[in-house]
Short mmCIF file of C-alpha atoms in Angstrom, two decimals:
data_model
loop_
_atom_site.label_atom_id
_atom_site.label_comp_id
_atom_site.label_asym_id
_atom_site.label_seq_id
_atom_site.Cartn_x
_atom_site.Cartn_y
_atom_site.Cartn_z
CA MET R 363 5.88 18.16 -14.57
CA TYR R 364 5.81 15.28 -17.04
CA ARG R 365 8.77 14.62 -19.33
CA ILE R 366 8.08 13.89 -22.99
CA LEU R 367 10.62 12.62 -25.52
CA ILE R 368 9.95 13.49 -29.18
CA VAL R 369 11.53 11.10 -31.69
CA GLU R 370 10.94 12.94 -34.97
CA ASP R 371 13.60 13.53 -37.63
CA ASP R 372 11.70 16.40 -39.26
CA ARG R 373 13.15 19.29 -37.24
CA THR R 374 10.32 21.67 -38.15
CA ILE R 375 7.63 19.31 -36.94
CA GLY R 376 9.64 18.38 -33.85
CA ALA R 377 10.22 22.04 -32.92
CA ALA R 378 6.53 22.90 -33.38
CA ILE R 379 5.45 20.03 -31.13
CA GLU R 380 8.11 20.91 -28.56
CA GLN R 381 7.05 24.55 -28.41
CA GLN R 382 3.39 23.65 -27.97
CA LEU R 383 4.10 21.08 -25.26
CA CYS R 384 6.31 23.53 -23.37
CA THR R 385 3.51 26.08 -23.27
CA TRP R 386 1.41 23.45 -21.48
CA GLY R 387 4.10 23.00 -18.84
CA PHE R 388 5.70 19.78 -20.04
CA GLU R 389 9.45 19.17 -19.95
CA VAL R 390 10.34 18.23 -23.51
CA ARG R 391 13.37 16.90 -25.35
CA CYS R 392 13.76 16.20 -29.07
CA ALA R 393 15.94 13.19 -29.87
CA GLN R 394 19.25 14.03 -31.54
CA ASP R 395 21.08 10.72 -31.93
CA PHE R 396 18.92 8.50 -34.12
CA ARG R 397 21.45 5.70 -33.81
CA ASN R 398 20.90 5.54 -30.05
CA ILE R 399 17.30 6.41 -29.20
CA LEU R 400 17.33 3.95 -26.30
CA GLY R 401 20.29 5.78 -24.79
CA GLU R 402 18.48 9.12 -25.05
CA PHE R 403 15.38 7.51 -23.55
CA THR R 404 17.39 6.22 -20.60
CA VAL R 405 19.15 9.51 -19.87
CA PHE R 406 15.97 11.63 -20.10
CA SER R 407 13.67 9.03 -18.47
CA PRO R 408 10.45 10.39 -20.03
CA GLN R 409 6.90 9.61 -18.92
CA LEU R 410 5.73 9.53 -22.55
CA VAL R 411 7.35 9.08 -25.98
CA LEU R 412 6.12 10.56 -29.27
CA LEU R 413 7.57 8.32 -31.96
CA ASP R 414 7.64 8.67 -35.74
CA ILE R 415 7.77 5.51 -37.86
CA SER R 416 10.11 6.68 -40.63
CA LEU R 417 13.45 7.49 -39.00
CA PRO R 418 17.12 7.39 -40.01
CA PHE R 419 19.03 4.12 -39.38
CA PHE R 420 16.20 2.23 -37.58
CA ASN R 421 12.45 2.79 -37.86
CA GLY R 422 10.03 3.59 -35.08
CA TYR R 423 8.90 -0.03 -34.77
CA HIS R 424 12.46 -1.03 -33.88
CA TRP R 425 12.77 1.62 -31.18
CA CYS R 426 9.32 0.87 -29.79
CA SER R 427 10.38 -2.76 -29.41
CA GLU R 428 13.66 -1.76 -27.72
CA ILE R 429 11.92 0.59 -25.27
CA ARG R 430 9.33 -2.08 -24.47
CA LYS R 431 12.13 -4.42 -23.35
CA VAL R 432 12.92 -2.07 -20.48
CA SER R 433 9.85 0.09 -19.86
CA LYS R 434 6.05 0.27 -19.99
CA VAL R 435 6.08 4.04 -20.59
CA PRO R 436 3.28 5.19 -22.95
CA ILE R 437 4.36 5.40 -26.61
CA VAL R 438 2.32 7.42 -29.10
CA PHE R 439 3.12 6.93 -32.78
CA ILE R 440 2.89 10.02 -35.00
CA SER R 441 3.16 9.25 -38.70
CA SER R 442 1.83 10.03 -42.15
CA ALA R 443 1.90 6.27 -42.84
CA SER R 444 -1.57 5.94 -41.38
CA ASP R 445 -2.96 3.00 -43.34
CA ASN R 446 -4.56 0.19 -41.36
CA MET R 447 -1.52 -2.08 -41.64
CA ASN R 448 0.80 0.48 -40.04
CA ILE R 449 -1.68 1.29 -37.29
CA VAL R 450 -2.10 -2.39 -36.46
CA MET R 451 1.68 -2.91 -36.55
CA ALA R 452 2.23 0.06 -34.22
CA MET R 453 -0.25 -1.31 -31.69
CA ASN R 454 1.15 -4.83 -31.92
CA MET R 455 4.68 -3.54 -31.30
CA GLY R 456 3.56 -1.97 -28.03
CA GLY R 457 2.26 1.46 -29.03
CA ASP R 458 -0.49 3.02 -26.92
CA ASP R 459 -1.97 5.31 -29.58
CA PHE R 460 -1.51 6.39 -33.19
CA ILE R 461 -1.96 9.94 -34.46
CA ALA R 462 -1.93 10.46 -38.22
CA LYS R 463 -0.09 13.39 -39.79
CA PRO R 464 -1.09 16.07 -40.42
CA PHE R 465 -2.78 16.69 -37.09
CA GLU R 466 -3.96 19.64 -35.05
CA LEU R 467 -1.63 20.37 -32.14
CA SER R 468 -4.64 20.84 -29.88
CA VAL R 469 -5.75 17.27 -30.65
CA LEU R 470 -2.25 15.98 -29.90
CA ILE R 471 -2.19 17.81 -26.55
CA ALA R 472 -5.63 16.43 -25.61
CA LYS R 473 -4.56 12.86 -26.40
CA ILE R 474 -1.29 13.23 -24.48
CA GLN R 475 -3.08 14.62 -21.42
CA ALA R 476 -5.60 11.78 -21.50
CA ILE R 477 -2.90 9.11 -21.73
CA LEU R 478 -0.86 10.68 -18.93
CA ARG R 479 -3.91 10.87 -16.66
CA ARG R 480 -4.84 7.29 -17.43
CA THR R 481 -1.30 6.02 -16.87
CA TYR R 482 -0.01 8.00 -13.90
CA ASP R 483 -2.97 9.16 -11.84
CA PHE R 484 -3.20 5.61 -10.51
CA ALA R 485 0.19 4.06 -11.18
CA GLY R 486 2.48 6.90 -10.05
CA GLU R 487 5.80 7.78 -11.67
CA VAL R 488 8.02 5.03 -13.05
CA ARG R 489 11.75 5.61 -13.17
CA MET R 490 14.36 3.79 -15.20
CA LEU R 491 17.99 3.69 -14.04
CA SER R 492 20.76 2.32 -16.24
CA HIS R 493 24.42 1.39 -16.25
CA ARG R 494 26.49 -0.73 -18.66
CA GLU R 495 23.41 -1.66 -20.77
CA ALA R 496 21.59 -2.83 -17.61
CA PHE R 497 18.22 -1.19 -16.87
CA LEU R 498 16.64 -1.16 -13.41
CA ASN R 499 12.87 -0.77 -13.61
CA THR R 500 11.41 0.80 -10.46
CA ALA R 501 7.89 -0.27 -11.47
CA ASP R 502 8.44 -4.01 -11.06
CA ALA R 503 11.85 -4.18 -9.30
CA THR R 504 13.52 -6.07 -12.14
CA LEU R 505 16.84 -5.66 -13.92
CA MET R 506 17.02 -6.04 -17.70
CA TYR R 507 20.35 -6.80 -19.38
CA ARG R 508 20.70 -7.54 -23.08
CA GLY R 509 17.15 -8.76 -23.40
CA GLU R 510 17.24 -10.95 -20.28
CA ARG R 511 15.14 -10.04 -17.26
CA MET R 512 16.48 -10.66 -13.75
CA ASP R 513 14.08 -10.89 -10.84
CA LEU R 514 15.49 -9.32 -7.68
CA THR R 515 14.62 -9.96 -4.05
CA LYS R 516 13.38 -7.04 -1.97
CA ASN R 517 16.81 -6.51 -0.42
CA GLU R 518 18.69 -6.94 -3.71
CA TYR R 519 16.45 -4.34 -5.34
CA ARG R 520 16.88 -1.82 -2.52
CA MET R 521 20.66 -2.18 -2.53
CA LEU R 522 20.93 -1.91 -6.30
CA LEU R 523 18.52 1.03 -6.43
CA THR R 524 20.53 2.91 -3.80
CA LEU R 525 23.84 2.25 -5.57
CA MET R 526 22.50 3.19 -9.02
CA GLU R 527 20.92 6.38 -7.67
CA GLU R 528 24.36 7.29 -6.31
CA LYS R 529 26.32 6.06 -9.35
CA GLY R 530 29.88 7.37 -9.26
CA ARG R 531 29.76 7.95 -5.49
CA VAL R 532 30.68 5.59 -2.66
CA VAL R 533 27.73 4.44 -0.56
CA SER R 534 28.59 3.45 3.00
CA ARG R 535 27.52 0.14 4.52
CA GLU R 536 25.59 2.12 7.11
CA THR R 537 23.52 3.83 4.41
CA LEU R 538 22.73 0.52 2.75
CA MET R 539 21.69 -1.03 6.05
CA GLN R 540 19.37 1.91 6.69
CA ARG R 541 17.72 1.38 3.28
CA LEU R 542 17.23 -2.32 3.99
CA TRP R 543 15.94 -1.51 7.47
CA GLU R 544 13.03 0.41 5.93
CA THR R 545 11.20 -2.87 5.34
CA ASP R 546 12.94 -5.28 7.73
CA SER R 547 12.79 -5.29 11.53
CA PHE R 548 16.57 -5.44 11.81
CA VAL R 549 19.55 -5.58 9.46
CA ASP R 550 23.06 -6.19 10.75
CA GLU R 551 26.49 -6.25 9.10
CA ASN R 552 26.27 -9.96 8.36
CA THR R 553 22.85 -9.63 6.72
CA LEU R 554 24.19 -6.91 4.43
CA THR R 555 27.25 -8.99 3.49
CA VAL R 556 25.15 -12.05 2.68
CA ASN R 557 22.72 -10.04 0.53
CA MET R 558 25.54 -8.23 -1.28
CA THR R 559 27.29 -11.53 -2.04
CA ARG R 560 24.07 -12.98 -3.50
CA LEU R 561 23.44 -9.88 -5.57
CA ARG R 562 26.98 -9.88 -6.98
CA LYS R 563 26.73 -13.57 -7.84
CA LYS R 564 23.48 -12.91 -9.68
CA LEU R 565 25.04 -10.00 -11.61
CA ASP R 566 28.16 -12.01 -12.43
CA GLY R 567 26.04 -14.88 -13.70
CA ALA R 568 24.25 -12.53 -16.07
CA GLY R 569 27.55 -11.22 -17.48
CA LEU R 570 27.77 -8.05 -15.36
CA ARG R 571 31.10 -8.77 -13.70
CA ASP R 572 32.48 -6.16 -11.29
CA PHE R 573 29.25 -4.18 -11.61
CA ILE R 574 29.54 -3.28 -7.91
CA VAL R 575 32.98 -2.36 -6.58
CA THR R 576 34.05 -2.50 -2.93
CA LYS R 577 35.98 0.46 -1.56
CA LYS R 578 37.73 -0.97 1.48
CA GLY R 579 36.87 0.83 4.68
CA MET R 580 34.40 3.09 2.85
CA GLY R 581 31.55 1.11 1.27
CA TYR R 582 30.35 0.16 -2.19
CA LEU R 583 30.39 1.90 -5.55
CA ILE R 584 28.95 1.57 -9.03
CA PRO R 585 31.63 3.40 -11.02
CA GLU R 586 30.70 5.89 -13.75
CA THR R 587 32.98 3.95 -16.12
CA GLU R 588 33.84 0.28 -16.05
CA GLU R 589 36.85 -0.23 -13.80
CA GLN R 590 39.84 -2.23 -14.94
CA PRO R 591 40.67 -5.54 -13.22
CA GLY R 592 42.45 -4.97 -9.92
CA GLN R 593 40.82 -1.62 -9.15
CA GLY R 594 37.94 -3.10 -7.19
CA ILE R 595 38.03 -5.39 -4.20
CA SER R 596 35.40 -8.10 -3.84
CA GLY R 597 33.76 -8.81 -0.54
#
């Protein structure tokens, strides 16, 4: 089941699109907080975004640009501003298609299905995990923080992915070693410590201090909320 995020401030139009998409088996969410579309995108982690141009606070071009900083998910603009300049702007900002209002819902469904087939039949599902404004992209194993992209080694990515998947829960050293062992012939305690130290140094250098917290005798944790100094133990 594909997830689709609708970013449309006209509630009537949004509800009509949502109802139609649901009948086709999609999981759909209409954006509610137009000040924080990127936050809603991150929480819902959709496989496709329907995006209006005229929105409260920031327009669709702005949010398309913000999403493109962290994800390659297909973005389809839906707008009554369908002159050539807006269409060109939408494509240049990273849009994958443009559908002019008013439109037939059947046409919208056909376009969405075609884009999803084209994108995911070959590429597979792409997930986006986030914490403290940092976004981990599972498609290219990179971490984006405040517009800066961090390349991660294979081991750094696997450790960070495991910890972010279990955010708010302690992950044992044994579990992390097992995840690293999936691609390496052998991983011991020292290998894990060295890789964790390098990862933390990389996160600290990017401004993400205390992103990973050590729970002595238990393992590692990415806390749900940022811990105060003294709560975590480095090492």
